[in-house]
XYZ file of C-alpha atoms in Angstrom:
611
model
C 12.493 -33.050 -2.694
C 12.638 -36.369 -1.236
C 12.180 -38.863 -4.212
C 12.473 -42.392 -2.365
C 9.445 -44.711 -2.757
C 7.120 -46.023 -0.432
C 6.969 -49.647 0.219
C 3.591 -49.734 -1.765
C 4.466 -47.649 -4.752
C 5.667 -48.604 -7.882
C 7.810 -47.308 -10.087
C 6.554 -46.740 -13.839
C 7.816 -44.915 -17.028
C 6.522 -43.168 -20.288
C 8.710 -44.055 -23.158
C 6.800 -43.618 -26.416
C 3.487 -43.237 -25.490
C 3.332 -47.103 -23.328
C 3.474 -47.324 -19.508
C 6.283 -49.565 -18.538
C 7.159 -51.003 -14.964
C 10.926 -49.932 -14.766
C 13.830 -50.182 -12.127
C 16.077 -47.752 -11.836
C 20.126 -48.400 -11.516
C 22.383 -46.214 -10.064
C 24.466 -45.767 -13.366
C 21.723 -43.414 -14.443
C 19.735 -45.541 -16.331
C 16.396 -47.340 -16.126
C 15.054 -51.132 -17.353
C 11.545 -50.887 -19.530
C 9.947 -54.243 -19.132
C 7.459 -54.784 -21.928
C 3.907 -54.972 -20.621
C 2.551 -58.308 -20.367
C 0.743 -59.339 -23.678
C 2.382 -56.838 -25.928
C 5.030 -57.546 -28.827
C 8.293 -55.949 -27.805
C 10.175 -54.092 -30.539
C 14.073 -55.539 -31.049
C 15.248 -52.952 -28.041
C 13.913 -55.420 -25.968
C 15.974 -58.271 -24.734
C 14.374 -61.490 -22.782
C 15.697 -62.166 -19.420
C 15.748 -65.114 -17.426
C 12.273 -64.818 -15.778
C 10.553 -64.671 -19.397
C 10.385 -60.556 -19.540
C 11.475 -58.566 -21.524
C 13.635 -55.528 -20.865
C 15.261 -52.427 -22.573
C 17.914 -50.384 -20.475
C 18.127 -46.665 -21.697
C 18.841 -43.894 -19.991
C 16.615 -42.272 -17.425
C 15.980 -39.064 -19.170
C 15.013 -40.397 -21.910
C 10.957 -41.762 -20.974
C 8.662 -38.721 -21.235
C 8.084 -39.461 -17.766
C 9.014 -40.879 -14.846
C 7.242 -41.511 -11.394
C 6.227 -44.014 -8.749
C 2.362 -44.463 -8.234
C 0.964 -45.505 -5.335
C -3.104 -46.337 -4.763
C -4.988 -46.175 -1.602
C -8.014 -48.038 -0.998
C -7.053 -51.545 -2.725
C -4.414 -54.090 -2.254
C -1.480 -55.020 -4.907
C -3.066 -53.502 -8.058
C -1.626 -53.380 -11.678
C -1.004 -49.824 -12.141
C -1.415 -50.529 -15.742
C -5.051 -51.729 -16.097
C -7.681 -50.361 -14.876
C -9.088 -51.231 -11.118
C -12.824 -50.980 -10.535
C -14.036 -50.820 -6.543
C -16.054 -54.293 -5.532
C -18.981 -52.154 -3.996
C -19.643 -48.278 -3.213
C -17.846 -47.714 0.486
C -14.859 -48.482 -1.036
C -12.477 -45.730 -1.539
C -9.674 -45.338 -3.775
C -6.873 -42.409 -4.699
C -4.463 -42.888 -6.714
C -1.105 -40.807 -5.800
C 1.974 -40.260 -8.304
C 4.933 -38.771 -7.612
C 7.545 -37.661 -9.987
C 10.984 -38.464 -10.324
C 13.280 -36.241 -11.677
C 16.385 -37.725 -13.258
C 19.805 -35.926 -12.846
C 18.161 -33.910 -10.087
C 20.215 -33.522 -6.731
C 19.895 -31.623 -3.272
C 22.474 -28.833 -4.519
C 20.278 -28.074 -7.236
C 17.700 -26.985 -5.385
C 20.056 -24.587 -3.200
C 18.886 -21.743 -5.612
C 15.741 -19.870 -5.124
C 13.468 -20.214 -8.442
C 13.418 -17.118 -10.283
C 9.875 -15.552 -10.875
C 8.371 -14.562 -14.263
C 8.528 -10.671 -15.764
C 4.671 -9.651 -15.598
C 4.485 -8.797 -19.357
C 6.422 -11.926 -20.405
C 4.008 -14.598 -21.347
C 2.818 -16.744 -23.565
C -0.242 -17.175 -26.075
C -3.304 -19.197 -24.274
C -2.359 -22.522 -25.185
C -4.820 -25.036 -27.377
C -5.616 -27.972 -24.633
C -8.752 -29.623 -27.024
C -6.953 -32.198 -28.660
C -5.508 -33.467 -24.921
C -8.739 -33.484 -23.442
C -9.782 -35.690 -26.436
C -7.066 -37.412 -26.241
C -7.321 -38.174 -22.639
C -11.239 -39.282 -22.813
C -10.134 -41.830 -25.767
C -7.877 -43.080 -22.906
C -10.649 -42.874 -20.076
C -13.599 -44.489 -22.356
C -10.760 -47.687 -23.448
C -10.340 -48.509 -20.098
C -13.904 -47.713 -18.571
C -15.890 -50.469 -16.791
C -18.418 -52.420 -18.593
C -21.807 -50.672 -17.866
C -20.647 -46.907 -16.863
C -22.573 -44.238 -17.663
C -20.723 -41.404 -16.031
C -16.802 -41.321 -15.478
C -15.795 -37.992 -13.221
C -12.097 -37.393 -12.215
C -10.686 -35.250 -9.962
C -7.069 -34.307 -9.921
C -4.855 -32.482 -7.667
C -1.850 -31.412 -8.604
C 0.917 -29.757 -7.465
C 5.285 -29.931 -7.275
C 5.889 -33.196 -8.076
C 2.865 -35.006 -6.693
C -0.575 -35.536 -8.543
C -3.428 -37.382 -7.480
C -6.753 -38.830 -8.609
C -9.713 -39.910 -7.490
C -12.407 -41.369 -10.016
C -16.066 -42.516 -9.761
C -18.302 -44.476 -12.450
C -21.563 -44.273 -12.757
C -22.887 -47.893 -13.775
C -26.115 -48.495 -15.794
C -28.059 -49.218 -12.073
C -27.081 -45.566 -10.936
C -24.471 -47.199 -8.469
C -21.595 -45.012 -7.845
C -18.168 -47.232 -7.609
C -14.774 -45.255 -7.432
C -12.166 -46.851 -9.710
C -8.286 -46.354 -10.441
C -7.946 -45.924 -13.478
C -4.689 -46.850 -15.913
C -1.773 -45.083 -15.020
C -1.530 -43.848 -18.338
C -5.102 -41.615 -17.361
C -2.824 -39.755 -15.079
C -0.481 -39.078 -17.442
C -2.614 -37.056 -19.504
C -3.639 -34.950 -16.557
C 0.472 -34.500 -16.209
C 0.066 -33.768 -19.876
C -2.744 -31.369 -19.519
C -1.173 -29.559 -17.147
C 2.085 -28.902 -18.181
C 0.774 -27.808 -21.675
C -1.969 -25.283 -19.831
C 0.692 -23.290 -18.046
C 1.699 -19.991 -19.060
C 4.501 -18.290 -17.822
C 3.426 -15.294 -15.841
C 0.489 -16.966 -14.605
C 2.100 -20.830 -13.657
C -0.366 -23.753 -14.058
C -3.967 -24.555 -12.324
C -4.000 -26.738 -9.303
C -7.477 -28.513 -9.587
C -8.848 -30.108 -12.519
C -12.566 -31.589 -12.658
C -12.942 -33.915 -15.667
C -16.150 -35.593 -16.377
C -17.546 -37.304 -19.250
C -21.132 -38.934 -19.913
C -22.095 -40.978 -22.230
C -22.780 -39.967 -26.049
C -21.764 -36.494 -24.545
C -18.437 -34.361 -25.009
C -16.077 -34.334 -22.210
C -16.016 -30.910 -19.920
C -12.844 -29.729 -18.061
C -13.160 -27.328 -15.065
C -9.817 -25.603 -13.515
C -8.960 -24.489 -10.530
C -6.468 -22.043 -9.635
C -7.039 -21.788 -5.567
C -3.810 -22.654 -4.083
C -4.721 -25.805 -1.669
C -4.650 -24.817 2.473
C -2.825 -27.931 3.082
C 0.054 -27.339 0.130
C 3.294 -29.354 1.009
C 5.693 -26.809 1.460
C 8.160 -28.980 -0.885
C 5.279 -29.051 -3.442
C 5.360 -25.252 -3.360
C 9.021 -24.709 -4.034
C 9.376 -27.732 -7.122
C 6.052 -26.408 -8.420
C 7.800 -22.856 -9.105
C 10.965 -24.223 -10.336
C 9.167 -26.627 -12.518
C 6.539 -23.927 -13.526
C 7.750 -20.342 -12.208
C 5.124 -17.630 -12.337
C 5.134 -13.910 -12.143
C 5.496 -12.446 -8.281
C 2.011 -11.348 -8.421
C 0.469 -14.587 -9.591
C 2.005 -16.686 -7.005
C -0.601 -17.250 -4.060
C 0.895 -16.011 -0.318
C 0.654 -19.369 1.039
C 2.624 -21.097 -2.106
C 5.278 -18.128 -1.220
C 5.478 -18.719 2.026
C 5.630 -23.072 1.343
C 8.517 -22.803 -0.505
C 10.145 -20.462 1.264
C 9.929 -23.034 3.912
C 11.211 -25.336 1.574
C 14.335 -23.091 0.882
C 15.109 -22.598 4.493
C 14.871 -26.331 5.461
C 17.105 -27.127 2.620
C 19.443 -24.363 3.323
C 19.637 -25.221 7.306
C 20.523 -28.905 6.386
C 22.896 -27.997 4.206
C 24.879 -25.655 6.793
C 24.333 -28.364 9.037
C 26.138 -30.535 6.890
C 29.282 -28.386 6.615
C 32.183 -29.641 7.547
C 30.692 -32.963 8.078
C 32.166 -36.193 5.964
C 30.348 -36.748 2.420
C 28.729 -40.043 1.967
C 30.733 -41.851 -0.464
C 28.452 -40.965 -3.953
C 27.701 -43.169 -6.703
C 29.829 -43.589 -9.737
C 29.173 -40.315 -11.850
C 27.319 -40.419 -14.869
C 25.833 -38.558 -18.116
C 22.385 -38.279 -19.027
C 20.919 -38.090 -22.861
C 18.646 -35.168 -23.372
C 15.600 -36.266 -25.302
C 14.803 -34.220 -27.995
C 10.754 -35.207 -28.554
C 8.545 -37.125 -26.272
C 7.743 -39.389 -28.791
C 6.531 -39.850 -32.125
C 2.536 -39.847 -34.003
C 1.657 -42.592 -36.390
C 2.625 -41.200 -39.132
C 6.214 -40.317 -37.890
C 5.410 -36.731 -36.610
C 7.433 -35.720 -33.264
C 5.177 -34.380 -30.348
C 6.039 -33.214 -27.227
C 3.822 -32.169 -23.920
C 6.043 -29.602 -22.182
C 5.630 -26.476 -20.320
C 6.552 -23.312 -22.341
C 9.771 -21.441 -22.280
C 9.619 -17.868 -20.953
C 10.836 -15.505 -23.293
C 12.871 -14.128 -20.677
C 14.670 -17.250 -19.928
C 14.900 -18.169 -23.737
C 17.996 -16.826 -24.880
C 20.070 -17.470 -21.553
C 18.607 -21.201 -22.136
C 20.077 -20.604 -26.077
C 23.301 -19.398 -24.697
C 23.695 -22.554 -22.363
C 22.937 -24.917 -25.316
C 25.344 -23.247 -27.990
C 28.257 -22.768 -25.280
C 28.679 -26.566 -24.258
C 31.563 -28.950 -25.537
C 30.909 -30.017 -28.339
C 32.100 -34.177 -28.197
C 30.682 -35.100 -32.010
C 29.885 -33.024 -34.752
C 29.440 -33.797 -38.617
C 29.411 -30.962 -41.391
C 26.031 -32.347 -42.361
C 22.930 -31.084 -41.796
C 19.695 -33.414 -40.945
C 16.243 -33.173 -42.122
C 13.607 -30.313 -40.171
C 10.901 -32.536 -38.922
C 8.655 -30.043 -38.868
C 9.410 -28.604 -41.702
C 6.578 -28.859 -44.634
C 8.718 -30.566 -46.675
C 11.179 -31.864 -44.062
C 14.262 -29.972 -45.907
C 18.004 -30.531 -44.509
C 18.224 -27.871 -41.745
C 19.042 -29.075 -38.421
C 22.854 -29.467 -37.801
C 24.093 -32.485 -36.521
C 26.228 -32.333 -33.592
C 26.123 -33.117 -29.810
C 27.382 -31.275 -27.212
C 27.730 -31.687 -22.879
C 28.053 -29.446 -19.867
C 29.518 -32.901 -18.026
C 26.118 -33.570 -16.861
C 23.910 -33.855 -19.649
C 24.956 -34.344 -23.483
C 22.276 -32.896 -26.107
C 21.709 -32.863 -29.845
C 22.159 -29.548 -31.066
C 19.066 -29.883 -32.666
C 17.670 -29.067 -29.141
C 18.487 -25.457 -29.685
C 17.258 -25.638 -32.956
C 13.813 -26.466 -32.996
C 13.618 -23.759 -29.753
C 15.161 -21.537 -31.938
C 12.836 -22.244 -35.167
C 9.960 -23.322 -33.656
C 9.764 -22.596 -30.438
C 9.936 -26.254 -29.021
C 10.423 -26.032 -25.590
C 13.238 -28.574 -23.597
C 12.148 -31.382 -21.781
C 11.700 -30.186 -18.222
C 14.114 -32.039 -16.387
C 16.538 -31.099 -18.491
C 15.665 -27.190 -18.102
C 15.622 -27.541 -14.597
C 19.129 -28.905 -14.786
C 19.938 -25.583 -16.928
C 18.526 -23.721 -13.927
C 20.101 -24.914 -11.453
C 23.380 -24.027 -12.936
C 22.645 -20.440 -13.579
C 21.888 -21.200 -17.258
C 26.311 -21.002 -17.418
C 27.818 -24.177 -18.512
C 31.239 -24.758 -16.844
C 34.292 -23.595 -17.642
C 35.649 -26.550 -18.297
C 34.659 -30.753 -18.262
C 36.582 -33.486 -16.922
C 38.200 -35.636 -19.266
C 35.892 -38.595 -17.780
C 32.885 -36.780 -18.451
C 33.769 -35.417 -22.521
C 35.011 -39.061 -22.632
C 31.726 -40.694 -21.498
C 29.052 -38.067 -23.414
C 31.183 -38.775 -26.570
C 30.432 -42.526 -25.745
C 26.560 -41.652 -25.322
C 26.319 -39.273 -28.621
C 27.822 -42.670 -30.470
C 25.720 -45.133 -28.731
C 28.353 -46.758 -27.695
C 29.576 -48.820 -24.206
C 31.318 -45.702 -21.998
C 34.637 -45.901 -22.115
C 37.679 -45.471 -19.663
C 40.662 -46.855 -20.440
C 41.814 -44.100 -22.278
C 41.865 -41.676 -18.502
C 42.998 -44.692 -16.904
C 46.335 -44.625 -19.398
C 46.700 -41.023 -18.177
C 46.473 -42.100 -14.682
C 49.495 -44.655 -15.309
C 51.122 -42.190 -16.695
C 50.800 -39.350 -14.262
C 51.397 -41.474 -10.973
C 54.481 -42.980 -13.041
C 55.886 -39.214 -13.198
C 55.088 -38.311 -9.818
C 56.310 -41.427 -7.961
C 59.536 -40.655 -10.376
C 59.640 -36.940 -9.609
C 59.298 -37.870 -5.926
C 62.157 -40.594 -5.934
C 64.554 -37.798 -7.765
C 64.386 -35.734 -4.665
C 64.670 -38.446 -2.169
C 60.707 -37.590 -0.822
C 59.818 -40.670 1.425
C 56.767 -42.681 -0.042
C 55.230 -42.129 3.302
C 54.244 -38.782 2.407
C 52.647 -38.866 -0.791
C 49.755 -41.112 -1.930
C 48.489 -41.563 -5.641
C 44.982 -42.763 -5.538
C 45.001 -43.100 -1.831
C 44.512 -40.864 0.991
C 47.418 -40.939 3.350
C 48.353 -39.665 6.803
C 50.558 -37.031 6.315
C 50.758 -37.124 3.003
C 50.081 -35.081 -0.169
C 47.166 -37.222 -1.816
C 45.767 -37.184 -5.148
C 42.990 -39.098 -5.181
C 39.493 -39.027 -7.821
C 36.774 -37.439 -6.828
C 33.644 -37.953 -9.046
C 34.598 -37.099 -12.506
C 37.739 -35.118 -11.243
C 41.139 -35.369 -9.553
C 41.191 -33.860 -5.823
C 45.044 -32.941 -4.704
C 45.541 -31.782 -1.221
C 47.444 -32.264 1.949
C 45.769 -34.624 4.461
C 46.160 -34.527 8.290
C 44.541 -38.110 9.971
C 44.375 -36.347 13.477
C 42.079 -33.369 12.551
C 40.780 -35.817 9.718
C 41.201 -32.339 7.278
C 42.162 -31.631 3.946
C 44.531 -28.646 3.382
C 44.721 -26.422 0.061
C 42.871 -28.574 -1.461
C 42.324 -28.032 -5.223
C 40.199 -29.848 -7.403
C 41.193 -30.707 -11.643
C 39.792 -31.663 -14.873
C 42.619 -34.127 -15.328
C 44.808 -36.416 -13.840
C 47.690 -34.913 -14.821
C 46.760 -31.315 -13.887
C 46.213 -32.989 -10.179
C 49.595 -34.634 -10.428
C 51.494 -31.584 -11.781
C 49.854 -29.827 -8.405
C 51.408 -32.559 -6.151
C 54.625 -32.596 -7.652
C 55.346 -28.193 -7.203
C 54.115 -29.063 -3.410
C 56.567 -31.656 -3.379
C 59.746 -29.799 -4.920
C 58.519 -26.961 -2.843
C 58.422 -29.098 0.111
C 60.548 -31.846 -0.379
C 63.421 -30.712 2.470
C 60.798 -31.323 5.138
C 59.823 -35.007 3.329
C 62.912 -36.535 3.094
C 63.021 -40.538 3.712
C 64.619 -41.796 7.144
C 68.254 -43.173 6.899
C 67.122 -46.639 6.936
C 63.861 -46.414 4.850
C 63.178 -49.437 2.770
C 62.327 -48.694 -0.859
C 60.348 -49.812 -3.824
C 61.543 -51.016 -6.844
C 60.179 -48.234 -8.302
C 62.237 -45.384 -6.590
C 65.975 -47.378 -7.475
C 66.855 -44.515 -9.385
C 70.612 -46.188 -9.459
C 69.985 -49.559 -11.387
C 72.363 -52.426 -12.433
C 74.386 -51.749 -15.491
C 74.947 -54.421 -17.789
C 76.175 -57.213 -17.927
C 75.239 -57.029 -14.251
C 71.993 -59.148 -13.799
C 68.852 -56.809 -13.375
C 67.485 -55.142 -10.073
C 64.569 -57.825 -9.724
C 67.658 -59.927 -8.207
C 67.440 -58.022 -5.694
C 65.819 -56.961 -2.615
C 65.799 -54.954 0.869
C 66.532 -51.376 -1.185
C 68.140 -48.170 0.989
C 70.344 -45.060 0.271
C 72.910 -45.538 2.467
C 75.919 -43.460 3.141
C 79.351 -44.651 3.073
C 83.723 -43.826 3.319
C 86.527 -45.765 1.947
C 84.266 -48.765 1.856
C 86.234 -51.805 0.195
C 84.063 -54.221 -2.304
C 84.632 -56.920 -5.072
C 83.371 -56.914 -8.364
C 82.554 -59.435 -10.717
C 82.893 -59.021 -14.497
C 84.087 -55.866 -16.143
C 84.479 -52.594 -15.301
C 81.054 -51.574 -17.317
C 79.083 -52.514 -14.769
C 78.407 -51.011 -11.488
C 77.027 -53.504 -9.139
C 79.926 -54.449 -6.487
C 79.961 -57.087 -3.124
C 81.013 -57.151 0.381
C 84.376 -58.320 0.508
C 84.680 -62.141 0.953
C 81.660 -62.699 -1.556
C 82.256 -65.970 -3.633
C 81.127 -66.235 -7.556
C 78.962 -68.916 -6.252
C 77.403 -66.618 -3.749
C 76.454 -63.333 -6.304
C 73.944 -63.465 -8.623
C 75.711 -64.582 -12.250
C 76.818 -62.175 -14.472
C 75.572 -61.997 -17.812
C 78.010 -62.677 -19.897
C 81.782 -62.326 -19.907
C 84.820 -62.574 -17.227
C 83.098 -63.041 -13.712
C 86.593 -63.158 -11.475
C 86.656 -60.887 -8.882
C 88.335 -58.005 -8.142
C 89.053 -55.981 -4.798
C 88.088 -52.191 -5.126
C 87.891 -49.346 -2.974
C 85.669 -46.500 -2.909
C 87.678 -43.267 -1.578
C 85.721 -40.341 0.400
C 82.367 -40.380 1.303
C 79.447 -42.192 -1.298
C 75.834 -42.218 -1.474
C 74.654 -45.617 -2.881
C 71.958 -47.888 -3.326
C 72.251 -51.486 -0.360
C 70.571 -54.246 -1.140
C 70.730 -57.745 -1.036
C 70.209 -60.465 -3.031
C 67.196 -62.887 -3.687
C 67.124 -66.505 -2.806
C 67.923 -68.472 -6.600
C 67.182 -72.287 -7.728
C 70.774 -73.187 -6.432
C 72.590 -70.366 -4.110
C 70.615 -68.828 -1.034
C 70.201 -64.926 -0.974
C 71.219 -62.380 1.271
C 74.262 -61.448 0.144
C 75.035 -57.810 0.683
C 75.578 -55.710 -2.488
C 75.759 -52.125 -3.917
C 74.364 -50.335 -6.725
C 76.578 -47.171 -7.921
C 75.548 -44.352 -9.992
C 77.781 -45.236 -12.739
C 80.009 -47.795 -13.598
C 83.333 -48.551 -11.516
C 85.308 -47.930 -14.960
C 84.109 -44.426 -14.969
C 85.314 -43.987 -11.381
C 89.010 -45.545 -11.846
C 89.596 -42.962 -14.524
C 88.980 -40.118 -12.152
C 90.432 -42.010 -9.034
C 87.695 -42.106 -7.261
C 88.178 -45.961 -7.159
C 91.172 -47.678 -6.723
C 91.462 -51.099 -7.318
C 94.024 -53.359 -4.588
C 95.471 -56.406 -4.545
C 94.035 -59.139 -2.460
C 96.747 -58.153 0.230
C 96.011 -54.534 0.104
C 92.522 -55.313 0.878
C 93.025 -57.638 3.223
């Protein structure tokens, strides 16, 4: 399950038929560099160190894998290696990567096969033609004899070759990587359902002679117990076909995985990589002649239509009323709808379901394993991130997110304002942050994660996770009015700008004159004013017109008033300007002092009265 590479492996991919050297990024993707000597189609574009490249993404190569070969030092995987004398031995070891796959995925069991639910003997003669055309291109000069034998199993598959050279010397030899890729071919096209897939295969091939094939179905005594368990998820057999000790591997497999992740519980996540979407191919590749082929294993019928059901159930993120041509249809008529569709994870053609349905063309394997793995039940629902980003893919086009990030503005704008209206103290929420005692709404993967966090236990409480931004925020903001008694701000809290609610009125000059913002509470507190009664920003008594910030426009003389009773207003003070100093106590009212002289709330004095 592990699928790191050794130091001395390298990491290839099929795309097309031609071994590249890739690189894989962590955005889900992979780089093709063109092999050396060939003429890269316009995909490709040249980098600085003369190569050239082709990012797609990582689902898309028929296959993926790192290769590593014993027995010689720094070979290219791509040519052919043959040993410098007869003591020398070489094995060549691949492992497969699977892309999308992760450890939760493999937290479910695979599912064996119904006994009577199988599949016709496959056809495997044009593949073992196929694969000698490969094997006799790349043979050493002067063989006479080529045998291979593989070993395969899970993810892993090795080989180890011997010529036979006109002198009757024996020499092993590594052949091409894309020799081994045949054998991955060979097998997965052999299995059958209720019976799985062989684990030996002994290839050999003389001159002017046909090839011969020999298989072997004896499970291995030392089987990786890992090996077991992805061998039946990638190829799941019938109960009775599946050999004790390959039960009892990945049943070892299970438990390991199962231990480490109750282990794990409770324990902090490693921060994960930025989510993303994968593309689900719908052929391998393509014939001379333009006809699609694929080298898959076959779909049970038992898991066919629950495989159907997942496919016609996803979102569907672009659709056209137009149908596309059948390509393998006789005469290639217009019968395959054109639409794509996502889970969140993966984004497919609906043609996928199609050419099951019509012809019985089975899904690429990593993407069926990703169907698996989620009970073949698409969610319930997709983040907007994720629709958003397989709409992108289904388009060709850069992913996009400024459209979630507007809704983020938006959302943190109405809680912040939400939170100011009932006087809850910044200190205890936190909008893309994770606070101390705090209700936090912060994004987790392709989702919003809301909760209550306490820094001293280092624990979320009811925690929910959403779709969208705003279903997070609405969440935060009924905790809030639920809540907000208990989160009031302290007497003398500072405040933002942001949670003024009482701003200047004009002709008063605007609030970014100002600073040091607090609700403070206050009786029969005398002030002057400058300019008219429309506004609502008043001074300390004693202010001078030079002191205040200007007004607008119109009448800036002053004028003594007093508020009667008890008031809640907004302090601050004023900002330091090209030609006055700042810190010059105001007040911001809720409405303007006009409004309060007509109900006598205010009364204005004369400068003795307020003296």
């Amino acid at each position: 399950m592990n699928e790191s590479m050794q130091e001395d492996s390298v990491l290839l991919a099929v795309h097309q038929g031609v071994v590249h050297r890739c690189a894989r990024r962590s955005d889900g993707t992979v780089d093709l560099v063109a092999p050396a000597g060939t003429v890269p189609s316009r995909d490709f574009e040249r980098i600085e160190d003369g190569s050239f490249v082709q990012r797609i993404s990582e689902s898309l190569p028929e296959a993926l894998f790192t290769l590593r070969i014993r027995g010689i030092e720094h070979p290219d995987p791509l040519l052919g290696y043959l040993a410098p004398d007869p003591q020398t031995m070489i094995v060549q070891v691949r492992h497969q990567v699977w892309p999308g796959r992760q450890e939760e995925d493999l937290l479910r069991f695979p599912q064996p096969i119904p006994q009577d639910d199988d599949a016709a003997e496959p056809s495997i003669s044009s593949i073992v033609t196929d694969l000698s055309v490969s094997v006799v291109a790349a043979a050493p000069t002067g063989w006479q004899r080529i045998s291979i034998e593989c070993h395969a199993m899970g993810d892993q598959v090795t080989l180890r070759s011997r010529v036979t050279l006109d002198d009757d010397a024996v020499h092993e030899w590594s052949p091409p990587a894309m020799v081994g890729q045949w054998f991955h071919r060979l097998r997965l096209v052999s299995y059958r359902p209720s019976l799985g897939a062989w684990f030996t295969a002994k290839y050999e091939l003389k001159r002017g002679a046909p090839a011969t094939v020999e298989f072997g179905d004896e499970f291995p005594e030392d089987g990786d117990a890992h090996d077991c368990f992805s061998d039946l998820w990638t190829l799941p057999r019938h109960a009775r076909a599946i050999p004790a000790a390959m039960a009892q591997g990945a049943l070892r497999a299970y438990e390991q995985s199962a231990s480490t992740d109750r282990q794990n519980l409770g324990n902090e996540t490693a921060p994960q990589d930025k989510p993303y979407t994968l593309l689900a191919r719908l052929f391998d590749g393509f014939t001379n002649n333009d006809r699609p082929y694929v080298y898959r294993p076959a779909i049970a019928e038992s898991e066919k239509d629950a495989i159907l059901s997942f496919l016609d159930n996803g979102r569907v993120v672009l659709s056209s009323r137009g149908y596309t041509a059948d390509l393998l249809h006789p005469e290639r008529e217009s019968l395959v709808p054109m639409a794509f569709l996502t889970d969140g994870r993966w984004v497919w053609p609906a043609a996928v379901a199609y050419y099951l349905r019509q012809h019985g063309i089975a899904l690429a394997p990593d993407f069926v394993q990703h169907i698996r793995s989620s009970g073949y039940r698409p969610p319930k629902s997709v983040p907007r991130f994720a629709l958003d980003r397989a709409s992108a893919m289904a388009m060709g086009r850069p992913e996009p997110e400024a459209v979630p990030w507007e809704d983020y503005d938006r959302a943190a704008y109405a809680l912040a304002d939400m939170a100011s209206r009932f006087r809850v103290s910044k200190r205890h929420y936190g909008i893309g942050r994770v606070k101390d005692q705090a209700w936090c709404m912060v994004r987790a993967g392709d989702r919003w994660a809301a909760f209550w966090y306490s820094e001293t236990e280092d624990r979320r409480e009811m925690e929910h996770v959403f779709d969208t931004v705003g279903q997070a925020a609405t969440y935060i903001m009924g905790q809030l009015w639920q809540n907000y008694p208990s989160l009031q701000r302290d007497s003398d809290e500072l405040l933002e700008t942001y949670e003024v609610l009482d701003v200047p009125i004009p002709p008063s000059p605007p609030l970014e004159n100002f600073e040091q913002f607090r609700y403070v509470k206050v009786s029969d507190l005398d002030v002057e004013q400058f300019g008219p009664p429309t506004s609502n920003l008043v001074y300390v008594p004693g202010t001078t017109v030079e002191q205040i910030v200007p007004v607008l426009h119109g009448d800036d003389s002053p004028r003594r008033l007093r508020l009667t009773g008890e008031w809640t207003v907004v302090s601050c003070v004023t900002q330091d300007g090209e030609t006055r100093p700042g810190g010059v106590q105001a007040y911001i009212l809720p409405q303007a002092t006009g409004d309060y002289l007509h109900w006598g709330q205010i009364v204005e004095l004369s400068a003795a009265d307020g003296s």
